[in-house]
PDB file of C-alpha atoms in Angstrom:
ATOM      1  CA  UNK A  26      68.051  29.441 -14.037  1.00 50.00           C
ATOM      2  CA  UNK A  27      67.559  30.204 -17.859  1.00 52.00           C
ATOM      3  CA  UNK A  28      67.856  28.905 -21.169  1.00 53.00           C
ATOM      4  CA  UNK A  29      69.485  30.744 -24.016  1.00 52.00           C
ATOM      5  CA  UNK A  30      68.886  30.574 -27.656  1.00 54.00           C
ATOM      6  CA  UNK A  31      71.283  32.696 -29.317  1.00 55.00           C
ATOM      7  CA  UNK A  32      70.585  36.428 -27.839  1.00 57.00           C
ATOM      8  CA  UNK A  33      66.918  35.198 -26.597  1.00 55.00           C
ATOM      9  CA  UNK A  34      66.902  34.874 -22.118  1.00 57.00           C
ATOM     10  CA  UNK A  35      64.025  33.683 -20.774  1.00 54.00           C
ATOM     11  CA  UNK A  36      63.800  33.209 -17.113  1.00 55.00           C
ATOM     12  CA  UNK A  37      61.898  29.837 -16.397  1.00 55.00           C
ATOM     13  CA  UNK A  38      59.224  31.561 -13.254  1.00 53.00           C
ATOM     14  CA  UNK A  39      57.801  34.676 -15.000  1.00 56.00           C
ATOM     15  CA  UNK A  40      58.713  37.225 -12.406  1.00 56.00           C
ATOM     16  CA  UNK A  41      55.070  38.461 -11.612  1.00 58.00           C
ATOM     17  CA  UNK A  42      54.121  34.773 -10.195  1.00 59.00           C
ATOM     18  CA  UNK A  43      55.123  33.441  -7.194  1.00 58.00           C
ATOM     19  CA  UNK A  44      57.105  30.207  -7.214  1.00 60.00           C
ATOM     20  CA  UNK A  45      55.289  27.423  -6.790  1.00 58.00           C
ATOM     21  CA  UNK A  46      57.957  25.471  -4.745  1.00 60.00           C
ATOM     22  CA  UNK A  47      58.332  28.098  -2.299  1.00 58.00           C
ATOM     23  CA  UNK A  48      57.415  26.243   1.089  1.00 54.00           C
ATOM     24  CA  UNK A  49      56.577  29.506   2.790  1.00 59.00           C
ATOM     25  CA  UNK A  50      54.419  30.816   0.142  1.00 56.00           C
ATOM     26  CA  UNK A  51      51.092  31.351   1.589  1.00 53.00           C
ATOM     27  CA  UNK A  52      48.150  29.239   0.742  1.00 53.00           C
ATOM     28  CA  UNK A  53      45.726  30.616  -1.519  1.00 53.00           C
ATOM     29  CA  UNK A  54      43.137  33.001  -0.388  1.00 53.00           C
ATOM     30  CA  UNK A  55      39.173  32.432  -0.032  1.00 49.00           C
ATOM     31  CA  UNK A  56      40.923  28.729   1.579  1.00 48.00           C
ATOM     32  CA  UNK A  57      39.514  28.248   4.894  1.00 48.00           C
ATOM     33  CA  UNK A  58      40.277  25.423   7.460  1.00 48.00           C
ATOM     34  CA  UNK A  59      37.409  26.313   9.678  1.00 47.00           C
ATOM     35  CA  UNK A  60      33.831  27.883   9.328  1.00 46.00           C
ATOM     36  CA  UNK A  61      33.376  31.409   9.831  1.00 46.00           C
ATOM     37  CA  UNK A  62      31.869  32.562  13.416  1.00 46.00           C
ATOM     38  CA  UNK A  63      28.148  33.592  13.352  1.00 47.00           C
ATOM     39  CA  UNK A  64      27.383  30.857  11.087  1.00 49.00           C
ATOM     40  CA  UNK A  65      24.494  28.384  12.181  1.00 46.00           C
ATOM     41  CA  UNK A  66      26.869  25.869  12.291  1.00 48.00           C
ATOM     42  CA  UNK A  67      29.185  28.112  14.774  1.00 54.00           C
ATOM     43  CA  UNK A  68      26.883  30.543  16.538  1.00 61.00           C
ATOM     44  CA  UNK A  69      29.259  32.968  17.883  1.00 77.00           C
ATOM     45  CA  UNK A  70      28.874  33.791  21.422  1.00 85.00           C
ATOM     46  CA  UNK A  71      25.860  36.297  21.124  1.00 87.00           C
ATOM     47  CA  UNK A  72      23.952  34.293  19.305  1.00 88.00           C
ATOM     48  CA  UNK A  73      24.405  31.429  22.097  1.00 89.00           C
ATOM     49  CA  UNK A  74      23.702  33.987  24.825  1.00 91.00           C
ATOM     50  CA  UNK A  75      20.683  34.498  23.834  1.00 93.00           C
ATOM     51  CA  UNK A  76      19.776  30.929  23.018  1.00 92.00           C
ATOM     52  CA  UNK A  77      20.897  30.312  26.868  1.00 93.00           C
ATOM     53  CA  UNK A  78      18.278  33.633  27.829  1.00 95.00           C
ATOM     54  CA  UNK A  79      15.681  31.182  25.773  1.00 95.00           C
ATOM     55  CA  UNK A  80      16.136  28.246  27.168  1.00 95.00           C
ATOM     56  CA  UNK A  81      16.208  29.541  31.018  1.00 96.00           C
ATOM     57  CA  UNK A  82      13.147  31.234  30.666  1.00 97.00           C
ATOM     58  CA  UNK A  83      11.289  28.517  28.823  1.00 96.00           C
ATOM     59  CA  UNK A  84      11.991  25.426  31.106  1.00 97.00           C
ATOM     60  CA  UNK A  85      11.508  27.822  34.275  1.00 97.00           C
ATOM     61  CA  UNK A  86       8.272  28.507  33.001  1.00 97.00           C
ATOM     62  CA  UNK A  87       7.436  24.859  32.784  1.00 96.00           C
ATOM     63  CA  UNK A  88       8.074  24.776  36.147  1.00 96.00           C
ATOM     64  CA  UNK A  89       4.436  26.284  36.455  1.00 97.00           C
ATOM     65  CA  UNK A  90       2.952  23.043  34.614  1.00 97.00           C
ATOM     66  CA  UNK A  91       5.221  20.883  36.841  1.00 97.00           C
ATOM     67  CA  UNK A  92       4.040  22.088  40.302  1.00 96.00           C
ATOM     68  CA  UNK A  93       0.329  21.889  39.180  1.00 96.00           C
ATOM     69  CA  UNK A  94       1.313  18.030  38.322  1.00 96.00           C
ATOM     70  CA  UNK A  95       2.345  17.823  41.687  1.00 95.00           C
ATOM     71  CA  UNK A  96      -0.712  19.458  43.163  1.00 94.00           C
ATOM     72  CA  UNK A  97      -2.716  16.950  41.713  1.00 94.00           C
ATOM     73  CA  UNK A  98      -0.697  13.586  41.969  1.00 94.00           C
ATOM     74  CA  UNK A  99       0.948  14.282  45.263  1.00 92.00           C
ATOM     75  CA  UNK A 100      -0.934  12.319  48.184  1.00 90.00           C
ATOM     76  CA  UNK A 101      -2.702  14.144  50.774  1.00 87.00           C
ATOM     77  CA  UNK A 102      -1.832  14.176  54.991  1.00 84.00           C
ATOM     78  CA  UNK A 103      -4.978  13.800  56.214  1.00 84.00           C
ATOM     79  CA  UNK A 104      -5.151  15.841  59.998  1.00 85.00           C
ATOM     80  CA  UNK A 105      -7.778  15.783  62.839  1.00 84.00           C
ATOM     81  CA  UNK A 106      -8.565  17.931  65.149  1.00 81.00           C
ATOM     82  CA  UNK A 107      -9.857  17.414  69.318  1.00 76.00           C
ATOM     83  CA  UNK A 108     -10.541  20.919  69.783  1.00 72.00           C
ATOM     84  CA  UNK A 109      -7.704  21.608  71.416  1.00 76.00           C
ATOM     85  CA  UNK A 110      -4.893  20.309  69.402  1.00 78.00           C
ATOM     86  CA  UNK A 111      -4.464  18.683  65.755  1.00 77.00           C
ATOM     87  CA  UNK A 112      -3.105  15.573  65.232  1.00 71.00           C
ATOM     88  CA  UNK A 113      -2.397  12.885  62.484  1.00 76.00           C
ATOM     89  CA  UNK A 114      -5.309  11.103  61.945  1.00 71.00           C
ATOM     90  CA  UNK A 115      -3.017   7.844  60.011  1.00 72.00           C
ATOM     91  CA  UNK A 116       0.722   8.355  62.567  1.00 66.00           C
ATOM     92  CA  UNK A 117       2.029   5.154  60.480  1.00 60.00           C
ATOM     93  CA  UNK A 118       1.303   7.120  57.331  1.00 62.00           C
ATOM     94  CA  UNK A 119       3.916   7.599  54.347  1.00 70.00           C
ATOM     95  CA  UNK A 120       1.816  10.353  52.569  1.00 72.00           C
ATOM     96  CA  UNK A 121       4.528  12.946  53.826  1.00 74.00           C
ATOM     97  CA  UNK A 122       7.521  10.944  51.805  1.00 86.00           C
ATOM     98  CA  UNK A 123       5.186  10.400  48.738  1.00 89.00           C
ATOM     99  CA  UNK A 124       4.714  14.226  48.198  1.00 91.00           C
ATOM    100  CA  UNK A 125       8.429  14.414  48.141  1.00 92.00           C
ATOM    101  CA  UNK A 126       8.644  11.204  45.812  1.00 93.00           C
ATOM    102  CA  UNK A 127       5.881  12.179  43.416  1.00 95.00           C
ATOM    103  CA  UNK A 128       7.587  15.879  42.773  1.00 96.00           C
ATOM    104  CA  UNK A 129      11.347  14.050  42.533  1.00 96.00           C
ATOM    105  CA  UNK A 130       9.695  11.708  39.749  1.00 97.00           C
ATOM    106  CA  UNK A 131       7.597  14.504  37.921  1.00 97.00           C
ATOM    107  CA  UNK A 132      11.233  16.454  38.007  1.00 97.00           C
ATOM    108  CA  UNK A 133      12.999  13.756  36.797  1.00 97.00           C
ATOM    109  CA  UNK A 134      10.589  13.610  33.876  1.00 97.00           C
ATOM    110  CA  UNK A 135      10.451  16.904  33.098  1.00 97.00           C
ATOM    111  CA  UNK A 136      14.117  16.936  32.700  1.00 97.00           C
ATOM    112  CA  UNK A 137      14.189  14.300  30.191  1.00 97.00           C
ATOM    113  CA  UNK A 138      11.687  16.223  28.319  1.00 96.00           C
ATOM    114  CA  UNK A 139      13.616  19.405  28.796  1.00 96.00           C
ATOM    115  CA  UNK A 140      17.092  18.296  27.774  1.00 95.00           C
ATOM    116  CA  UNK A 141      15.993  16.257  24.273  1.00 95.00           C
ATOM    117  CA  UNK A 142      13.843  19.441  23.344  1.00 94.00           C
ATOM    118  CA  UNK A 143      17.168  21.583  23.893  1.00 94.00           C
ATOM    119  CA  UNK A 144      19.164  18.952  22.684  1.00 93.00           C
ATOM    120  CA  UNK A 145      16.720  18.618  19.061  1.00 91.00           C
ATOM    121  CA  UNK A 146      16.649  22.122  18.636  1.00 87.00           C
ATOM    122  CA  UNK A 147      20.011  23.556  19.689  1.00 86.00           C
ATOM    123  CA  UNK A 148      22.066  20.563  18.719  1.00 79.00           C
ATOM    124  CA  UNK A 149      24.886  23.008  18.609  1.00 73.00           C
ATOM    125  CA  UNK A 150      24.640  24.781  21.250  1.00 70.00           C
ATOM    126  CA  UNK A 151      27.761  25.959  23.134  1.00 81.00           C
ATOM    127  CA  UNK A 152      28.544  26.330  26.660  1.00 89.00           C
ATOM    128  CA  UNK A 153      26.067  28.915  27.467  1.00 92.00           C
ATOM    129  CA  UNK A 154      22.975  27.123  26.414  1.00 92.00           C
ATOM    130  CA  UNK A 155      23.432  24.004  28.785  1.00 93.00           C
ATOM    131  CA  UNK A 156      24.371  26.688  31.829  1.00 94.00           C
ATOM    132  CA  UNK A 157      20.736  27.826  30.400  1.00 95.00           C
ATOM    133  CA  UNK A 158      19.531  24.504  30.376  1.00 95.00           C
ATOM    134  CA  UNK A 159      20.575  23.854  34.544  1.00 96.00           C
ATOM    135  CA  UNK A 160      19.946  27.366  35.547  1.00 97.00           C
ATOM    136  CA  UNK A 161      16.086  26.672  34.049  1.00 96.00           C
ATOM    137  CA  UNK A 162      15.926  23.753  36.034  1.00 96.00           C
ATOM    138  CA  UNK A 163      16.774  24.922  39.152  1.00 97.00           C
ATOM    139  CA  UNK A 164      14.282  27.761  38.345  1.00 97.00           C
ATOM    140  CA  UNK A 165      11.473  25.611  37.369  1.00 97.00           C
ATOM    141  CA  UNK A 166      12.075  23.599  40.054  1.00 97.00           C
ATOM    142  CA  UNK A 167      11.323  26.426  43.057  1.00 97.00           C
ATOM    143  CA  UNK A 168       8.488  27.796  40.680  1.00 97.00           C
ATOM    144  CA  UNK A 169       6.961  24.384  41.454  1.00 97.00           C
ATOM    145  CA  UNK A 170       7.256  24.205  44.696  1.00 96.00           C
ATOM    146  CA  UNK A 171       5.865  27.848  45.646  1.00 95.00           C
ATOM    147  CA  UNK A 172       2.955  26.957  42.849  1.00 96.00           C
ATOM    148  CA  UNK A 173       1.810  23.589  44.820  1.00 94.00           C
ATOM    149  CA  UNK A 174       2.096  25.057  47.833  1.00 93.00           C
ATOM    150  CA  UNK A 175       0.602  28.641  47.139  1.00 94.00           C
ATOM    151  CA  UNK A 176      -2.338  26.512  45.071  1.00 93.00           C
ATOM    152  CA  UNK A 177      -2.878  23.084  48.156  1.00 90.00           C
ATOM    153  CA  UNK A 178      -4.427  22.993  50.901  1.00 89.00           C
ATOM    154  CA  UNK A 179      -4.089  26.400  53.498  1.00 82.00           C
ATOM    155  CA  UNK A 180      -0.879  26.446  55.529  1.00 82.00           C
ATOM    156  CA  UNK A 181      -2.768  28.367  58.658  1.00 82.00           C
ATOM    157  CA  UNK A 182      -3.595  24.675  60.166  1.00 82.00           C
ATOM    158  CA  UNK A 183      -4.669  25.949  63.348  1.00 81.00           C
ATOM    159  CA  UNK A 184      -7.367  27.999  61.603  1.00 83.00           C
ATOM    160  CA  UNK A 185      -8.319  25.168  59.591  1.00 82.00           C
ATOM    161  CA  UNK A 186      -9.131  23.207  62.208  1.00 81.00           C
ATOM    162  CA  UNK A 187     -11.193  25.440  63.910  1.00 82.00           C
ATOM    163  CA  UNK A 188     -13.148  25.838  60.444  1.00 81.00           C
ATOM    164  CA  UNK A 189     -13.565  22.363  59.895  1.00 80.00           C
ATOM    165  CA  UNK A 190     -14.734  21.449  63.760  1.00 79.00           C
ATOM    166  CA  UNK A 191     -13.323  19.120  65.994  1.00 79.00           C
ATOM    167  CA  UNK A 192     -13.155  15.420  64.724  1.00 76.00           C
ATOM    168  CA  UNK A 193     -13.443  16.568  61.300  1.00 82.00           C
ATOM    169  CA  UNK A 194     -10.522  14.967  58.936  1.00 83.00           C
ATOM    170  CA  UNK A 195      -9.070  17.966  56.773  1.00 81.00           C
ATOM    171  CA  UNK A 196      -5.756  17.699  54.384  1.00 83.00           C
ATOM    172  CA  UNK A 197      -2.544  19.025  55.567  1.00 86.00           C
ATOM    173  CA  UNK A 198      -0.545  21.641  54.225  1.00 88.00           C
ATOM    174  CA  UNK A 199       1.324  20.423  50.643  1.00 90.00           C
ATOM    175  CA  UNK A 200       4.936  20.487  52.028  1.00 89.00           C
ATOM    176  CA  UNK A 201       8.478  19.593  50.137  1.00 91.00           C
ATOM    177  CA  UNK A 202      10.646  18.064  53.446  1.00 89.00           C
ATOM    178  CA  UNK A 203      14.019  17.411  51.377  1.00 90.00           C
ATOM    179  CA  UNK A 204      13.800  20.587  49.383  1.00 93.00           C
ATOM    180  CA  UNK A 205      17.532  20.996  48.221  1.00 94.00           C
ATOM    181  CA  UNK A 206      16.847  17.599  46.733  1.00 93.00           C
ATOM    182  CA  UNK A 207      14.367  17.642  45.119  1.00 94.00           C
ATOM    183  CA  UNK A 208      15.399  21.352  43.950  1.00 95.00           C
ATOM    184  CA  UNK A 209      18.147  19.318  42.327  1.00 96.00           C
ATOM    185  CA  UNK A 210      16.921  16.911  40.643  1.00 97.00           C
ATOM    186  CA  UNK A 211      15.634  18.735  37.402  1.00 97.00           C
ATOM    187  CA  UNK A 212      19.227  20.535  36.664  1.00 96.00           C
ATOM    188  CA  UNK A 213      21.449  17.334  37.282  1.00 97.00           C
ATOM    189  CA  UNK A 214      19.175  14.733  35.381  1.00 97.00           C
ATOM    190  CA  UNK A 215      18.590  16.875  31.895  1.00 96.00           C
ATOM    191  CA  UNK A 216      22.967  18.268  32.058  1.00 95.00           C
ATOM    192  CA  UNK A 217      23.478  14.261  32.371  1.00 95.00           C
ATOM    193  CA  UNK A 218      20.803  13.036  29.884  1.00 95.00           C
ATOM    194  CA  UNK A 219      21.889  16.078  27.668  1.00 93.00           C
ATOM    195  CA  UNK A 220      25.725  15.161  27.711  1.00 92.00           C
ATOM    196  CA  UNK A 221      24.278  11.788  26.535  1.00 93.00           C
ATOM    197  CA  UNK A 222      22.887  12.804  23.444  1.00 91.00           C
ATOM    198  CA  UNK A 223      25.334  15.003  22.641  1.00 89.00           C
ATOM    199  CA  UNK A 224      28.231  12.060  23.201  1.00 87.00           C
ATOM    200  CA  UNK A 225      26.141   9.927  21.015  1.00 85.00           C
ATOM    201  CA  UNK A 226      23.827  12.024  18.644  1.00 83.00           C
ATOM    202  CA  UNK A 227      25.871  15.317  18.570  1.00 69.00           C
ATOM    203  CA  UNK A 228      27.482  16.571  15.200  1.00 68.00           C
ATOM    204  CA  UNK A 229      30.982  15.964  14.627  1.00 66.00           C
ATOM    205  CA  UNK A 230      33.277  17.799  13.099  1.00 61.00           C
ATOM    206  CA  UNK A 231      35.364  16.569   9.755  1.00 63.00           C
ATOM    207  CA  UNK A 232      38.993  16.438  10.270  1.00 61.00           C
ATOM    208  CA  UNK A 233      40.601  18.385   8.057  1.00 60.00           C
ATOM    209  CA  UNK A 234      42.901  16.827   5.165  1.00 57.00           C
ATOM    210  CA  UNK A 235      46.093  18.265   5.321  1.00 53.00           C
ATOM    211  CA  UNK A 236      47.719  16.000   2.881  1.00 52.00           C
ATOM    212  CA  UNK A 237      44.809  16.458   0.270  1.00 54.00           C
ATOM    213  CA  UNK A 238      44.726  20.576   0.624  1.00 54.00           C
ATOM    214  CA  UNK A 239      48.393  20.737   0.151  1.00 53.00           C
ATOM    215  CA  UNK A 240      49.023  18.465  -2.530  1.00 55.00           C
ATOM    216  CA  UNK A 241      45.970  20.184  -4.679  1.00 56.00           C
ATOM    217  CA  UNK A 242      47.659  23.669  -3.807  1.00 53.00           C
ATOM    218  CA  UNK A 243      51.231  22.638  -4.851  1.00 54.00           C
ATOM    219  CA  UNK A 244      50.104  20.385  -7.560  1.00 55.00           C
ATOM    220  CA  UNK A 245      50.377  16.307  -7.269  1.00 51.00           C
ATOM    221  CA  UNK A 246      51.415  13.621  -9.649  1.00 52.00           C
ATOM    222  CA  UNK A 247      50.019  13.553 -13.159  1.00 47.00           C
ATOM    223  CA  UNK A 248      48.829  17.051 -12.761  1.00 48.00           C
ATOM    224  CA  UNK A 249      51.212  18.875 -14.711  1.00 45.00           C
ATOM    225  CA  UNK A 250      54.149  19.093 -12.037  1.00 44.00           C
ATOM    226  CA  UNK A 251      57.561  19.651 -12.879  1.00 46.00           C
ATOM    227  CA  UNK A 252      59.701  16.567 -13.528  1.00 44.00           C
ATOM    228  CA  UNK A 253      56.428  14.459 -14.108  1.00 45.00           C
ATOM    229  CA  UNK A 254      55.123  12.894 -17.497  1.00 46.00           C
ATOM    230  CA  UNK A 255      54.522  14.954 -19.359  1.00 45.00           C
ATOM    231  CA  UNK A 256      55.315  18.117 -17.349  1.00 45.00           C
ATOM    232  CA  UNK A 257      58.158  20.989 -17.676  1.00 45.00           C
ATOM    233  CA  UNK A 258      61.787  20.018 -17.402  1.00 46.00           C
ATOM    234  CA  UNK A 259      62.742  19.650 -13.793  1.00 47.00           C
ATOM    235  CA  UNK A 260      65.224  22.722 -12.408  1.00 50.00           C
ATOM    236  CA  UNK A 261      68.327  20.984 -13.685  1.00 48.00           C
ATOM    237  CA  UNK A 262      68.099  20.564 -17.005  1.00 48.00           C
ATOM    238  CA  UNK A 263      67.367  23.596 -19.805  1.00 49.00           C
ATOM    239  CA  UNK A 264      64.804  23.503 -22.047  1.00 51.00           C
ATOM    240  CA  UNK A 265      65.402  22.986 -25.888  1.00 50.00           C
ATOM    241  CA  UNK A 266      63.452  25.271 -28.509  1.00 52.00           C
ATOM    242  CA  UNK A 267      61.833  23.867 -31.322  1.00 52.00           C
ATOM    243  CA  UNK A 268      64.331  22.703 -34.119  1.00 52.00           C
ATOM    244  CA  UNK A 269      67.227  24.150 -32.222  1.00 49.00           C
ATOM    245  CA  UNK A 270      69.377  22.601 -29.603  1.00 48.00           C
ATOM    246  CA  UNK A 271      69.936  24.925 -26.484  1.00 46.00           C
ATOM    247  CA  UNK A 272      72.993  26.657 -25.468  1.00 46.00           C
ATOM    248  CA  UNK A 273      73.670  27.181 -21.744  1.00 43.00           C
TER     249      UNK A 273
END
């Protein structure tokens, strides 16, 4: 549409700008609805990678502290020998179940402590870093056990006994009887505790405004928009010039 003023044409949209009403034009560039990968609010899948390389190695390594805690704390079997064979010296004795016990409990702990330092420090981490997170458990975990084991009392009883004398009480070998168990219980306890924080404490993200971006892209009312106060003449009716009436 046009207006004409004698032998004056003006087209109303200047021909090098796009229309503003056209519903398919496309939104305006440098607009984004989500942040860029590789940003520290999105690490892209690299960066989590080796976040999850991190994590693994660190928590398996505390696995080292956690069998030496279990070296210490875990109650001792004593055994007795006659000179011929070695026997328990308590047969009512529950020292065998507390070993077990005191390294499920010392795991259990370990995992707490585990999954909030992951949890403060890669709040955002992706997939990759809680696979990390279990993977380092189960790591730490088996560390442990070979560490209290390879560090307590010998495992050659029969030699023992001989080197301690008959009727002499001596410890028995530090032993894990429910070992997949207790294996277990450092990955499963810090992925639950860690889905915990992360359900309560984790970021969220903004929903975007879809009403607000469009209306400030295609102009809203008071802002100038055609057929408005104040605004152009809507795209029915033809402009008149100064001091002139116009002439369709």
């Amino acid at each position: 549409m046009a207006w004409h003023d004698g032998t004056v044409t003006a087209p109303l949209t200047p021909p090098h700008q796009p229309n503003p009403h056209d519903p398919w034009q496309a939104p305006p560039s440098g607009s984004h609805l989500a942040p860029s990968s590789g940003s520290p609010d999105d690490p892209d899948t690299a960066t989590e990678l080796r976040q999850a390389a991190v994590v693994t190695v660190l928590v398996a390594i505390a696995g080292v502290a956690l069998g030496l805690l279990w070296l210490w704390l875990a109650p001792r079997v004593p055994l007795v020998s006659d000179g011929s064979a070695v026997f328990l010296r308590n047969s009512e004795g529950e020292e065998a179940i507390g070993a077990d016990g005191t390294f499920v409990l010392l795991a259990a702990g370990f995992a707490v402590l585990s999954a909030a330092a992951v949890f403060w420090r890669l709040r955002r981490g992706g997939v990759f870093v809680v696979v990390g997170l279990a993977l380092g458990g189960v790591l730490g975990s088996l560390l442990a056990w070979r560490v209290g084991v390879w560090l307590g009392p010998s495992s050659d009883v029969v030699a023992r006994a001989r080197e301690v004398g008959k009727g002499v009480v001596f410890d028995a070998p530090l032993e894990l009887h429910a070992v997949t168990v207790a294996v277990l219980v450092w990955p499963f306890v810090a992925l639950a505790l860690h889905l915990l924080l992360t359900a309560a404490f984790g970021p969220r993200d903004p929903e975007p405004d879809w009403a607000a971006g469009w209306s400030s892209y295609y102009g809203g009312p008071g802002e100038g928009s055609e057929g408005g106060p104040g605004g152009a003449a809507g795209p029915g009716a033809s402009p008149v010039p100064p001091g002139g009436s116009g002439v369709s």
